[in-house]
Every structure is written in structure tokens, then in C-alpha cells.
Short mmCIF file of C-alpha atoms in Angstrom, two decimals:
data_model
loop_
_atom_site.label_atom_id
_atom_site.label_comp_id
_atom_site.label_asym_id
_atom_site.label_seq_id
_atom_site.Cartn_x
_atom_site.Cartn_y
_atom_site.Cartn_z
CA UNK A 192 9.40 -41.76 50.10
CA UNK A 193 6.04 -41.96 47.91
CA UNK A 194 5.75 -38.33 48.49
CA UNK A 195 9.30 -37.85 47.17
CA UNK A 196 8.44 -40.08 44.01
CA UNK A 197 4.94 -38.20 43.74
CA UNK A 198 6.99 -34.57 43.62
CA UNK A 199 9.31 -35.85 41.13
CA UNK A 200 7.22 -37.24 38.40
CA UNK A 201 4.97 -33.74 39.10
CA UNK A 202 8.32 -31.84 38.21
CA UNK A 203 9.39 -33.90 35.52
CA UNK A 204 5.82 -33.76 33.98
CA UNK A 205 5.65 -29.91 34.43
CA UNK A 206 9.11 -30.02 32.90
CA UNK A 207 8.13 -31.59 30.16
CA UNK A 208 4.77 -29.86 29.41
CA UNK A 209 7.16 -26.38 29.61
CA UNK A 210 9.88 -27.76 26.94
CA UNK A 211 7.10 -29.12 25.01
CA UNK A 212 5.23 -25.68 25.06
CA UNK A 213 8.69 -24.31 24.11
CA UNK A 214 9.53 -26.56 21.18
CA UNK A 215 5.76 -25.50 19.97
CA UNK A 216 6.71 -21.62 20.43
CA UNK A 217 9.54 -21.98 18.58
CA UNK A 218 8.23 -23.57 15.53
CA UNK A 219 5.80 -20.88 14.81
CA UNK A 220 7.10 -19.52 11.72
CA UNK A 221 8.54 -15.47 12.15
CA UNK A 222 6.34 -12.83 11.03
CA UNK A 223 7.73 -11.47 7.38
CA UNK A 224 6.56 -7.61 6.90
CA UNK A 225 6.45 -6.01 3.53
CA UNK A 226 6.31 -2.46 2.53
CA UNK A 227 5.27 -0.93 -0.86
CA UNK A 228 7.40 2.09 -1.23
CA UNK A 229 9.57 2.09 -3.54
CA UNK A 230 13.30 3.30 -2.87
CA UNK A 231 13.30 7.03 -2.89
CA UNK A 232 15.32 8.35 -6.22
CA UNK A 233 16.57 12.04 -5.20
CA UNK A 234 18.22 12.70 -8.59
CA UNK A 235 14.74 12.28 -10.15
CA UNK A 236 13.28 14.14 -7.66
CA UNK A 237 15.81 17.15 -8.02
CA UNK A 238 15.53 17.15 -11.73
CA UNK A 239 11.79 17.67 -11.86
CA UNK A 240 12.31 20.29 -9.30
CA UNK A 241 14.63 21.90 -11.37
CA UNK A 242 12.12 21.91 -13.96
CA UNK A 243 9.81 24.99 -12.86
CA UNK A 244 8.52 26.02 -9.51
CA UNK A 245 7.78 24.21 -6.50
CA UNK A 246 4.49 22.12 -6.71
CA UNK A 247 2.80 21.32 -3.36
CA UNK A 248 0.65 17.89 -3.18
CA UNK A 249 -2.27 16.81 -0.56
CA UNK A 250 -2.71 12.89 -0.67
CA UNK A 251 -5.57 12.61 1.21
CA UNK A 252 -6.19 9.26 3.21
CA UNK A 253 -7.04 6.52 0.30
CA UNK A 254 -10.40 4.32 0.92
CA UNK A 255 -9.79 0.58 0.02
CA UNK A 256 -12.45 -2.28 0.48
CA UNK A 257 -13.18 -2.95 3.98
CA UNK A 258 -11.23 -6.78 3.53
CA UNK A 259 -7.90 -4.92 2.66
CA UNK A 260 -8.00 -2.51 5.74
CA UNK A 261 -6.20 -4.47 7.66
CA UNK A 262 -2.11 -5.61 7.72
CA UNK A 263 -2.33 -9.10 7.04
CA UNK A 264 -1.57 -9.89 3.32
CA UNK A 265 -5.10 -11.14 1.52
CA UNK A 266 -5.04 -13.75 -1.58
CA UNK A 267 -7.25 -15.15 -3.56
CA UNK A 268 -6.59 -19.09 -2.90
CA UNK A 269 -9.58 -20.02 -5.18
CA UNK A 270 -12.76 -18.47 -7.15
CA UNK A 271 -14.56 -18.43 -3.99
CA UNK A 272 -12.33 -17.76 -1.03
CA UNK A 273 -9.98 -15.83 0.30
CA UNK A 274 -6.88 -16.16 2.63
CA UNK A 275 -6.14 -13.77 5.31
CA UNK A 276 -2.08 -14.46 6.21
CA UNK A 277 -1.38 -13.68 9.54
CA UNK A 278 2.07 -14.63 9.59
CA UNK A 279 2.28 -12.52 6.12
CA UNK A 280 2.06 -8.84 6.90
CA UNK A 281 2.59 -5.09 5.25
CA UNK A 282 4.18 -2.80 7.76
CA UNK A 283 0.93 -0.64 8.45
CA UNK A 284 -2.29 -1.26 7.57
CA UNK A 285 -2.80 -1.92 3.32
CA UNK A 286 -4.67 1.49 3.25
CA UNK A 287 -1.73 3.08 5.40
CA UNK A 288 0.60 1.83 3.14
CA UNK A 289 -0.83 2.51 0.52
CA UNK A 290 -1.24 6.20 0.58
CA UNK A 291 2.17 6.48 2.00
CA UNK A 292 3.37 4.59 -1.44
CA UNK A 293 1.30 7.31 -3.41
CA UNK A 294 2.30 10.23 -2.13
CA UNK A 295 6.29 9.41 -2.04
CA UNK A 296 5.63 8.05 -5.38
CA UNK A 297 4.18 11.20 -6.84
CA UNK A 298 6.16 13.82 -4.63
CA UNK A 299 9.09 12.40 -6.40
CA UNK A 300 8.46 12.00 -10.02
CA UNK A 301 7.26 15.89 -9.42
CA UNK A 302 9.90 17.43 -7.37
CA UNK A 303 6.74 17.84 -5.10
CA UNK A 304 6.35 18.38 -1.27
CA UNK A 305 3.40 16.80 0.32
CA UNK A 306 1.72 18.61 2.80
CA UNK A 307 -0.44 16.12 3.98
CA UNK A 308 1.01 16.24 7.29
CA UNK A 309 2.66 19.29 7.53
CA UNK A 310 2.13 22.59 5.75
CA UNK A 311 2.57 25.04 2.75
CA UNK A 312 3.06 29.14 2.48
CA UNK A 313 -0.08 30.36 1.90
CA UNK A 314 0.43 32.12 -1.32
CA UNK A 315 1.20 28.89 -2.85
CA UNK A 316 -1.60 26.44 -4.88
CA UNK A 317 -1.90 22.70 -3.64
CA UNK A 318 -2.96 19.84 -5.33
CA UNK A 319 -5.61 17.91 -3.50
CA UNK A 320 -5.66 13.83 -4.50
CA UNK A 321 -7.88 11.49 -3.33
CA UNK A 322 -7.97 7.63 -4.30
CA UNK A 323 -9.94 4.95 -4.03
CA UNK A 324 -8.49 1.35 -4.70
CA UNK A 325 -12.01 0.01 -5.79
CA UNK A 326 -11.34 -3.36 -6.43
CA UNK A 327 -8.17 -5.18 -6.19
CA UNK A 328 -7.56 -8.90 -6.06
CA UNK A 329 -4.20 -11.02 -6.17
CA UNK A 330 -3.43 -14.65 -6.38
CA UNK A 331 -0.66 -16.67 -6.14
CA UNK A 332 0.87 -18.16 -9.64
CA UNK A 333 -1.26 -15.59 -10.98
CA UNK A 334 -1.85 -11.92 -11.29
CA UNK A 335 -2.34 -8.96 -9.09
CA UNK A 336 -5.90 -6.72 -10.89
CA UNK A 337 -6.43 -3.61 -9.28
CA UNK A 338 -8.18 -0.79 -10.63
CA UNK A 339 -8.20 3.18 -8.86
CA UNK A 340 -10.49 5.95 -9.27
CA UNK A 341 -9.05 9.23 -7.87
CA UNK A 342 -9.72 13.11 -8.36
CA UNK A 343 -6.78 15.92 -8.43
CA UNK A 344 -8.20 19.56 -7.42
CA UNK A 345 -6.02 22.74 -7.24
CA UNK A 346 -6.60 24.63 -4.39
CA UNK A 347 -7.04 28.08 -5.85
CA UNK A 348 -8.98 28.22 -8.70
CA UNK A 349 -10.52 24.20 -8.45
CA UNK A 350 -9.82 23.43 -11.52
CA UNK A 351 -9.79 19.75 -11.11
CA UNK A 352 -9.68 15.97 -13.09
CA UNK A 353 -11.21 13.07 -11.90
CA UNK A 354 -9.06 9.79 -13.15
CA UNK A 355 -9.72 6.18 -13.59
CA UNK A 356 -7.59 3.34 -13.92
CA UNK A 357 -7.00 -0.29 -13.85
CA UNK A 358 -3.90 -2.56 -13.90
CA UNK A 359 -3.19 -6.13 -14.30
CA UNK A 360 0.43 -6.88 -13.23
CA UNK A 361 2.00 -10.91 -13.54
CA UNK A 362 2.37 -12.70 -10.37
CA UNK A 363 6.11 -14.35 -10.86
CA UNK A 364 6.02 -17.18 -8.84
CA UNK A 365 3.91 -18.51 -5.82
CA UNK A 366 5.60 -17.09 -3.46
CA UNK A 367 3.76 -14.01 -0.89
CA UNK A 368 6.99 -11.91 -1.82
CA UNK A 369 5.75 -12.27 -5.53
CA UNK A 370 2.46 -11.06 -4.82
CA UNK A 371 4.20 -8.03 -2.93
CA UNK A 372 6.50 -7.33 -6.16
CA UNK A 373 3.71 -7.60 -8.58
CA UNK A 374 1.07 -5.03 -6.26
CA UNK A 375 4.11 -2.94 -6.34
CA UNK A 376 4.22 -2.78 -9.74
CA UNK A 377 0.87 -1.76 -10.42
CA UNK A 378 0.95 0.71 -7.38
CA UNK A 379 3.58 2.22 -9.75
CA UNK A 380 1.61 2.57 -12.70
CA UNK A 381 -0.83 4.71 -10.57
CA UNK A 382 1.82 6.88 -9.21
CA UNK A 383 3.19 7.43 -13.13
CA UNK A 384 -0.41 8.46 -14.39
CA UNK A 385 -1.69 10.34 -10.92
CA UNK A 386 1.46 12.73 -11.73
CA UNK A 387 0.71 12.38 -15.20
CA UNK A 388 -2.58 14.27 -14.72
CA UNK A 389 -0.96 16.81 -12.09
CA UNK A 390 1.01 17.86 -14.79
CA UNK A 391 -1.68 18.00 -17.20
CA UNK A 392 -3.79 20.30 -14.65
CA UNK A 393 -0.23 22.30 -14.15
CA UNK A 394 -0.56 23.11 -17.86
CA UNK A 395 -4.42 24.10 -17.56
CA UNK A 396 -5.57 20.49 -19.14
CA UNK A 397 -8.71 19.57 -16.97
CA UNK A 398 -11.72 18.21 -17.24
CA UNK A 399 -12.37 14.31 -17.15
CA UNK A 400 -9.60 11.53 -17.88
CA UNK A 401 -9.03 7.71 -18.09
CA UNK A 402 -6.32 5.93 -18.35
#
């Protein structure tokens, strides 16, 4: 009989350690994932298409600071530290996402096709960009700085431009997804002046530019 007791409380502990364990699991909070690509606008992209013949674009893998290689979401909580959110994540790593966000952005606004990852006809010039996100911080309630440095070469006769820029974009609110909206917006401004200077090289304007 003590055995059976003994057994019983063993089961209804284990029990209870297993729906406790549950009731733990389940009040982790779900991972959110955030992307910064912008919806694709075809019409835009066929009218610039329309505009002359096709353009070809390389966006070559972007270099970011080593504490933004990584998924998780980073913010500034103060004006010494910074969080890393684990529960807070982009959908690929930042630099991942961020090159993909680059190159759709600027294939579209020029009726471009980006051979990164595929190919062109050989007979046909490429523009080569590389960026480099030197310095970006956001924060909460605050604002999103982030300032690029890239360099556009044409593949056949290098003529090239080597760019600068920096952005400060207004964080709405204090909420992650505000942070997302607002480094979306500057990732934008990036997009409209890397194109910017295609074009410009397009028309035979190289040589340095800022922005």
C-alpha cells in the first residue's frame, strides 16, 4: 500500500512538473519576422523598361558591421548599450536582407534585371554595385541613422562612380515594427539615389558623387 501511495505522488509530481513545463512553453512569446522589401510595383518597372534598352545590374553581397550580421533585430536601448531581440527577427540575416532589398529596389525603378544570381548575353554591359552600410543605428521612440558608401562600375568600358550617403528617418512609435518601417524608409532613399547614379553613368556622367 505505501508503495502504491509512493507511485502516485511520483506520477502526480512528474505530472505536474510536465504541465508546469508546458504552461512555461507556452508563454514564450512567438517569434515575429520582418522583411525589408518593399512590394514589387510592375507598372513602374515596365515603364522604365519601356524607356530605352534593357539595363543589366550586379548587386554584389553588401558588408554591414559585424553586430548587424546576424537576424535578430538590434536597438539602441541607451547611449551605451545595445539590445539584441531574439524573439524580434528579419527573415534572413540583416546583410541578406539587405542586399535582397537593394537589388529589387533598384531592378525596379530601372526596368533592370539583376544578374547577381543568374546571367546576362554577353554582348550586353552590366552594372556592378557594391554597398557598404557603414554605420547604422536605430532606437526606439527615436530615429533610425544609417549612412552607405557604395561604387557602380560598368562592365565594359569601367567607367564607374563611387557614392556616399546618409539618412536619418523618424522612428513613429516604440514599437520593433516602427523601427522596421522607419529602416525601410531609409533603405528606400538608397535604392532612389543608387539608381539615380546608374542613370547618371547610363548618360556618361561619372566620376565621384555624394548625396
Amino acid at each position: 500500500m505505501q508503495a502504491m501511495k509512493s507511485l502516485s505522488l511520483k506520477t502526480l509530481g512528474a505530472a505536474a512538473l510536465a504541465a508546469g513545463l508546458l504552461t512555461a512553453c507556452g508563454s514564450t512569446p512567438p517569434t515575429q519576422f520582418y522583411t525589408l522589401a518593399a512590394p514589387t510595383d510592375a507598372g513602374a518597372a515596365a515603364r522604365s523598361a519601356a524607356q530605352g534598352p534593357q539595363t543589366f545590374i550586379e548587386v554584389m553581397p553588401v558588408a554591414v558591421p559585424e553586430r548587424l550580421a546576424r537576424p535578430q533585430l538590434v536597438v539602441r536601448s541607451d547611449a551605451t548599450r545595445v539590445d539584441v531581440l531574439e524573439q524580434e527577427r528579419w527573415s534572413s540575416p540583416f546583410n541578406n536582407e539587405l542586399r535582397d532589398a537593394l537589388a529589387a529596389g533598384v531592378a525596379a525603378r530601372l526596368g533592370a534585371i539583376d544578374v547577381s544570381r543568374g546571367g546576362r548575353p554577353a554582348d550586353q554591359p552590366s552594372y556592378r554595385i557594391n554597398v557598404e552600410l557603414r554605420d547604422f543605428d536605430a532606437m526606439r521612440n527615436g530615429q533610425v541613422q544609417a549612412s552607405f558608401g557604395w561604387t557602380i562600375t560598368r562592365s565594359d568600358d569601367r567607367r564607374s562612380a563611387a557614392c556616399r550617403l546618409t539618412v536619418v528617418e523618424r522612428v513613429a512609435g516604440g514599437a520593433n515594427a516602427d523601427v522596421v518601417a522607419a529602416t525601410q524608409k531609409a533603405v528606400r532613399q538608397a535604392v532612389q539615389a543608387i539608381a539615380d547614379n546608374v542613370r547618371a553613368l547610363q548618360a556618361g556622367q561619372g566620376g565621384q558623387c555624394s548625396a
